[in-house]
Amino acid sequence: MQEAYLLLGSNQGDRLQWLQQAICMLALLCGNLLQKSSVYETAPWGLEAQPHFLNLALLLETDKSPEALLESLQDIEEMLGRRRAELWGPRTLDIDILTYGNEVMHTEKLTIPHLFLHKRRFALAPLAEIAPNFVHPQLHKTIATLLAECSDPLSVCLYDGFLAR
Ligand code: ADP
Ligand code: MG
């Protein structure tokens, strides 16, 4: 068994509903969900002319290898209506592996820890809520430190879906 931190994101349609469905599918197909952050509303990164995202971070306990986990995550993205169009473009659902145990790996399909984890406030802020003291296995700094040092200017706000809907 390994513990992997995941980041879920959606910026199309009923964003909260996609995240909720993804959480159900993850629990059914991938392992045990041990922790879940709040939902955050975040400004789009990379390709900025698109709707704001909802993001949340999860801790998943899984017996899948990183490659098998990625395949399952992509299956879930597809089942929940994701169409792969442009890189960093709008999507109903995106699931990224932020970390997998303390592994450091870089293959054609998979970079772990996620290549942009330390550069993206939208990933660091939810992760810092559930894992402030987790040490980034490559940068050897805690998530709280990486968040404090992060220069990403894009906004990340706690999302109260009950008020917003
Ligand atoms: P992004 O998440 O960067 O917006 P995609 O979800 O379309 O873009 O992912 C593009 C590719 O990124 C995937 O096909 C996958 O092979 C690769 N990838 C590399 N590292 C990771 C990771 N840690 N988690 C998820 N996907 C990854
Ligand atoms: Mg992705």
mmCIF file of C-alpha atoms and ligand atoms in Angstrom:
data_model
loop_
_atom_site.group_PDB
_atom_site.id
_atom_site.type_symbol
_atom_site.label_atom_id
_atom_site.label_comp_id
_atom_site.label_asym_id
_atom_site.label_seq_id
_atom_site.Cartn_x
_atom_site.Cartn_y
_atom_site.Cartn_z
ATOM 1 C CA MET A 1 0.000 0.000 0.000
ATOM 2 C CA GLN A 2 1.130 3.513 -0.769
ATOM 3 C CA GLU A 3 -0.280 6.921 0.057
ATOM 4 C CA ALA A 4 -0.722 9.317 -2.851
ATOM 5 C CA TYR A 5 -1.825 12.930 -2.746
ATOM 6 C CA LEU A 6 -4.109 13.797 -5.673
ATOM 7 C CA LEU A 7 -5.439 17.081 -7.000
ATOM 8 C CA LEU A 8 -8.907 17.214 -8.559
ATOM 9 C CA GLY A 9 -10.036 20.120 -10.725
ATOM 10 C CA SER A 10 -13.040 21.122 -12.823
ATOM 11 C CA ASN A 11 -13.965 24.265 -14.718
ATOM 12 C CA GLN A 12 -16.876 23.215 -16.911
ATOM 13 C CA GLY A 13 -20.538 22.538 -16.219
ATOM 14 C CA ASP A 14 -21.578 21.719 -12.659
ATOM 15 C CA ARG A 15 -18.052 21.826 -11.243
ATOM 16 C CA LEU A 16 -18.931 20.667 -7.745
ATOM 17 C CA GLN A 17 -20.899 17.731 -9.088
ATOM 18 C CA TRP A 18 -17.937 16.539 -11.215
ATOM 19 C CA LEU A 19 -15.703 16.648 -8.148
ATOM 20 C CA GLN A 20 -18.240 14.729 -6.078
ATOM 21 C CA GLN A 21 -18.621 12.049 -8.751
ATOM 22 C CA ALA A 22 -14.850 11.772 -9.101
ATOM 23 C CA ILE A 23 -14.502 11.204 -5.359
ATOM 24 C CA CYS A 24 -17.066 8.365 -5.536
ATOM 25 C CA MET A 25 -15.270 6.765 -8.482
ATOM 26 C CA LEU A 26 -11.880 7.063 -6.778
ATOM 27 C CA ALA A 27 -13.208 5.311 -3.695
ATOM 28 C CA LEU A 28 -14.765 2.563 -5.850
ATOM 29 C CA LEU A 29 -11.844 1.975 -8.210
ATOM 30 C CA CYS A 30 -8.596 3.165 -6.660
ATOM 31 C CA GLY A 31 -8.456 2.604 -2.896
ATOM 32 C CA ASN A 32 -9.285 4.274 0.396
ATOM 33 C CA LEU A 33 -9.723 8.001 0.748
ATOM 34 C CA LEU A 34 -7.985 9.026 3.965
ATOM 35 C CA GLN A 35 -8.230 12.814 3.789
ATOM 36 C CA LYS A 36 -9.971 15.508 1.763
ATOM 37 C CA SER A 37 -9.338 19.248 1.665
ATOM 38 C CA SER A 38 -11.937 21.978 1.346
ATOM 39 C CA VAL A 39 -12.948 23.095 -2.137
ATOM 40 C CA TYR A 40 -11.100 26.128 -3.523
ATOM 41 C CA GLU A 41 -12.040 28.397 -6.401
ATOM 42 C CA THR A 42 -8.950 29.208 -8.414
ATOM 43 C CA ALA A 43 -7.998 31.396 -11.348
ATOM 44 C CA PRO A 44 -6.953 29.423 -14.446
ATOM 45 C CA TRP A 45 -3.206 28.847 -14.802
ATOM 46 C CA GLY A 46 -1.422 28.692 -18.147
ATOM 47 C CA LEU A 47 -4.306 29.377 -20.479
ATOM 48 C CA GLU A 48 -6.064 32.247 -18.766
ATOM 49 C CA ALA A 49 -9.085 32.930 -21.004
ATOM 50 C CA GLN A 50 -11.272 30.203 -19.488
ATOM 51 C CA PRO A 51 -13.611 29.818 -16.499
ATOM 52 C CA HIS A 52 -12.320 29.569 -12.947
ATOM 53 C CA PHE A 53 -11.633 26.121 -11.531
ATOM 54 C CA LEU A 54 -12.771 24.354 -8.424
ATOM 55 C CA ASN A 55 -9.922 22.331 -6.913
ATOM 56 C CA LEU A 56 -9.486 20.011 -3.974
ATOM 57 C CA ALA A 57 -6.734 17.732 -2.700
ATOM 58 C CA LEU A 58 -7.146 14.162 -1.440
ATOM 59 C CA LEU A 59 -5.021 11.552 0.267
ATOM 60 C CA LEU A 60 -5.577 8.153 -1.323
ATOM 61 C CA GLU A 61 -4.298 4.856 0.047
ATOM 62 C CA THR A 62 -3.829 2.535 -2.904
ATOM 63 C CA ASP A 63 -2.248 -0.756 -3.909
ATOM 64 C CA LYS A 64 -1.880 0.401 -7.510
ATOM 65 C CA SER A 65 1.490 1.259 -9.017
ATOM 66 C CA PRO A 66 1.902 4.883 -10.172
ATOM 67 C CA GLU A 67 1.329 3.836 -13.798
ATOM 68 C CA ALA A 68 -1.762 1.777 -12.980
ATOM 69 C CA LEU A 69 -3.090 4.622 -10.844
ATOM 70 C CA LEU A 70 -2.626 7.118 -13.698
ATOM 71 C CA GLU A 71 -4.540 4.783 -16.028
ATOM 72 C CA SER A 72 -7.417 4.529 -13.567
ATOM 73 C CA LEU A 73 -7.465 8.306 -13.116
ATOM 74 C CA GLN A 74 -7.639 8.775 -16.881
ATOM 75 C CA ASP A 75 -10.459 6.199 -17.073
ATOM 76 C CA ILE A 76 -12.364 8.194 -14.460
ATOM 77 C CA GLU A 77 -11.729 11.451 -16.349
ATOM 78 C CA GLU A 78 -13.103 9.839 -19.477
ATOM 79 C CA MET A 79 -16.120 8.289 -17.775
ATOM 80 C CA LEU A 80 -16.957 11.714 -16.390
ATOM 81 C CA GLY A 81 -16.974 13.289 -19.801
ATOM 82 C CA ARG A 82 -13.513 14.704 -20.227
ATOM 83 C CA ARG A 83 -12.519 15.331 -23.802
ATOM 84 C CA ARG A 84 -8.801 15.842 -24.258
ATOM 85 C CA ALA A 85 -8.478 19.044 -26.216
ATOM 86 C CA GLU A 86 -5.826 21.645 -25.624
ATOM 87 C CA LEU A 87 -3.178 21.398 -22.930
ATOM 88 C CA TRP A 88 -4.232 23.379 -19.841
ATOM 89 C CA GLY A 89 -7.603 24.151 -21.495
ATOM 90 C CA PRO A 90 -11.075 23.828 -19.956
ATOM 91 C CA ARG A 91 -12.086 20.426 -18.653
ATOM 92 C CA THR A 92 -14.954 18.825 -16.788
ATOM 93 C CA LEU A 93 -12.454 16.912 -14.703
ATOM 94 C CA ASP A 94 -8.698 16.742 -14.220
ATOM 95 C CA ILE A 95 -7.040 14.412 -11.719
ATOM 96 C CA ASP A 96 -3.316 14.766 -11.171
ATOM 97 C CA ILE A 97 -0.962 12.746 -8.994
ATOM 98 C CA LEU A 98 0.820 15.295 -6.812
ATOM 99 C CA THR A 99 2.947 12.799 -4.913
ATOM 100 C CA TYR A 100 3.166 9.017 -4.525
ATOM 101 C CA GLY A 101 4.751 8.003 -1.223
ATOM 102 C CA ASN A 102 8.212 9.521 -1.257
ATOM 103 C CA GLU A 103 8.858 8.475 -4.832
ATOM 104 C CA VAL A 104 10.694 10.553 -7.353
ATOM 105 C CA MET A 105 10.200 9.423 -10.935
ATOM 106 C CA HIS A 106 10.283 10.878 -14.387
ATOM 107 C CA THR A 107 9.067 8.892 -17.391
ATOM 108 C CA GLU A 108 7.393 9.832 -20.634
ATOM 109 C CA LYS A 109 3.961 9.476 -19.019
ATOM 110 C CA LEU A 110 4.553 10.428 -15.447
ATOM 111 C CA THR A 111 6.493 12.942 -13.406
ATOM 112 C CA ILE A 112 6.248 12.455 -9.636
ATOM 113 C CA PRO A 113 6.140 14.667 -7.662
ATOM 114 C CA HIS A 114 4.027 16.601 -10.167
ATOM 115 C CA LEU A 115 6.296 18.882 -12.191
ATOM 116 C CA PHE A 116 4.396 22.048 -11.320
ATOM 117 C CA LEU A 117 3.304 21.268 -7.761
ATOM 118 C CA HIS A 118 5.627 23.857 -6.174
ATOM 119 C CA LYS A 119 4.761 26.490 -8.804
ATOM 120 C CA ARG A 120 0.985 26.330 -8.554
ATOM 121 C CA ARG A 121 -0.792 27.982 -5.670
ATOM 122 C CA PHE A 122 -3.985 26.159 -6.724
ATOM 123 C CA ALA A 123 -2.270 22.847 -5.925
ATOM 124 C CA LEU A 124 -0.216 23.928 -2.897
ATOM 125 C CA ALA A 125 -3.046 25.654 -1.006
ATOM 126 C CA PRO A 126 -5.449 22.659 -0.877
ATOM 127 C CA LEU A 127 -2.535 20.289 -0.226
ATOM 128 C CA ALA A 128 -1.225 22.494 2.595
ATOM 129 C CA GLU A 129 -4.627 22.243 4.285
ATOM 130 C CA ILE A 130 -4.332 18.443 4.656
ATOM 131 C CA ALA A 131 -0.545 17.936 4.537
ATOM 132 C CA PRO A 132 1.318 21.055 5.717
ATOM 133 C CA ASN A 133 4.186 18.989 7.137
ATOM 134 C CA PHE A 134 4.592 16.579 4.232
ATOM 135 C CA VAL A 135 8.116 16.945 2.879
ATOM 136 C CA HIS A 136 8.420 17.290 -0.897
ATOM 137 C CA PRO A 137 10.649 14.300 -1.745
ATOM 138 C CA GLN A 138 12.666 16.216 -4.326
ATOM 139 C CA LEU A 139 12.828 19.748 -2.928
ATOM 140 C CA HIS A 140 13.104 18.600 0.722
ATOM 141 C CA LYS A 141 10.809 21.356 1.963
ATOM 142 C CA THR A 142 7.406 21.032 3.594
ATOM 143 C CA ILE A 143 4.251 21.883 1.665
ATOM 144 C CA ALA A 144 3.637 24.786 4.082
ATOM 145 C CA THR A 145 7.093 26.194 3.285
ATOM 146 C CA LEU A 146 6.594 25.748 -0.455
ATOM 147 C CA LEU A 147 3.268 27.586 -0.206
ATOM 148 C CA ALA A 148 4.841 30.426 1.800
ATOM 149 C CA GLU A 149 7.597 30.718 -0.812
ATOM 150 C CA CYS A 150 5.334 30.351 -3.866
ATOM 151 C CA SER A 151 5.281 33.395 -6.139
ATOM 152 C CA ASP A 152 2.236 32.332 -8.201
ATOM 153 C CA PRO A 153 0.052 35.484 -8.245
ATOM 154 C CA LEU A 154 -3.167 33.752 -9.357
ATOM 155 C CA SER A 155 -6.004 33.858 -6.858
ATOM 156 C CA VAL A 156 -7.051 30.863 -4.748
ATOM 157 C CA CYS A 157 -10.099 31.316 -2.467
ATOM 158 C CA LEU A 158 -12.008 28.977 -0.202
ATOM 159 C CA TYR A 159 -15.229 28.120 -2.024
ATOM 160 C CA ASP A 160 -18.542 28.021 -0.269
ATOM 161 C CA GLY A 161 -20.651 26.195 -2.846
ATOM 162 C CA PHE A 162 -23.768 26.585 -0.753
ATOM 163 C CA LEU A 163 -23.568 30.384 -0.958
ATOM 164 C CA ALA A 164 -22.319 30.469 -4.537
ATOM 165 C CA ARG A 165 -24.986 28.297 -6.091
HETATM 166 P P1 ADP B 1 -2.620 18.904 -17.071
HETATM 167 O O1 ADP B 1 -3.021 18.070 -15.907
HETATM 168 O O2 ADP B 1 -1.156 19.313 -17.036
HETATM 169 O O3 ADP B 1 -3.487 20.102 -17.260
HETATM 170 P P2 ADP B 1 -3.446 16.619 -18.637
HETATM 171 O O4 ADP B 1 -4.337 16.225 -17.506
HETATM 172 O O5 ADP B 1 -4.033 16.641 -20.009
HETATM 173 O O6 ADP B 1 -2.789 18.040 -18.382
HETATM 174 O O7 ADP B 1 -2.212 15.661 -18.573
HETATM 175 C C1 ADP B 1 -1.325 15.523 -19.618
HETATM 176 C C2 ADP B 1 -0.400 14.351 -19.342
HETATM 177 O O8 ADP B 1 0.363 14.587 -18.176
HETATM 178 C C3 ADP B 1 -1.040 13.013 -19.055
HETATM 179 O O9 ADP B 1 -1.315 12.313 -20.235
HETATM 180 C C4 ADP B 1 -0.002 12.279 -18.195
HETATM 181 O O10 ADP B 1 0.662 11.249 -18.916
HETATM 182 C C5 ADP B 1 1.004 13.378 -17.870
HETATM 183 N N1 ADP B 1 1.455 13.404 -16.470
HETATM 184 C C6 ADP B 1 2.763 13.522 -16.104
HETATM 185 N N2 ADP B 1 2.888 13.518 -14.781
HETATM 186 C C7 ADP B 1 1.643 13.425 -14.260
HETATM 187 C C8 ADP B 1 1.142 13.379 -12.921
HETATM 188 N N3 ADP B 1 1.957 13.448 -11.870
HETATM 189 N N4 ADP B 1 -0.210 13.266 -12.762
HETATM 190 C C9 ADP B 1 -1.031 13.214 -13.830
HETATM 191 N N5 ADP B 1 -0.619 13.262 -15.117
HETATM 192 C C10 ADP B 1 0.720 13.355 -15.338
HETATM 193 MG MG MG B 2 -3.987 16.229 -15.533
#
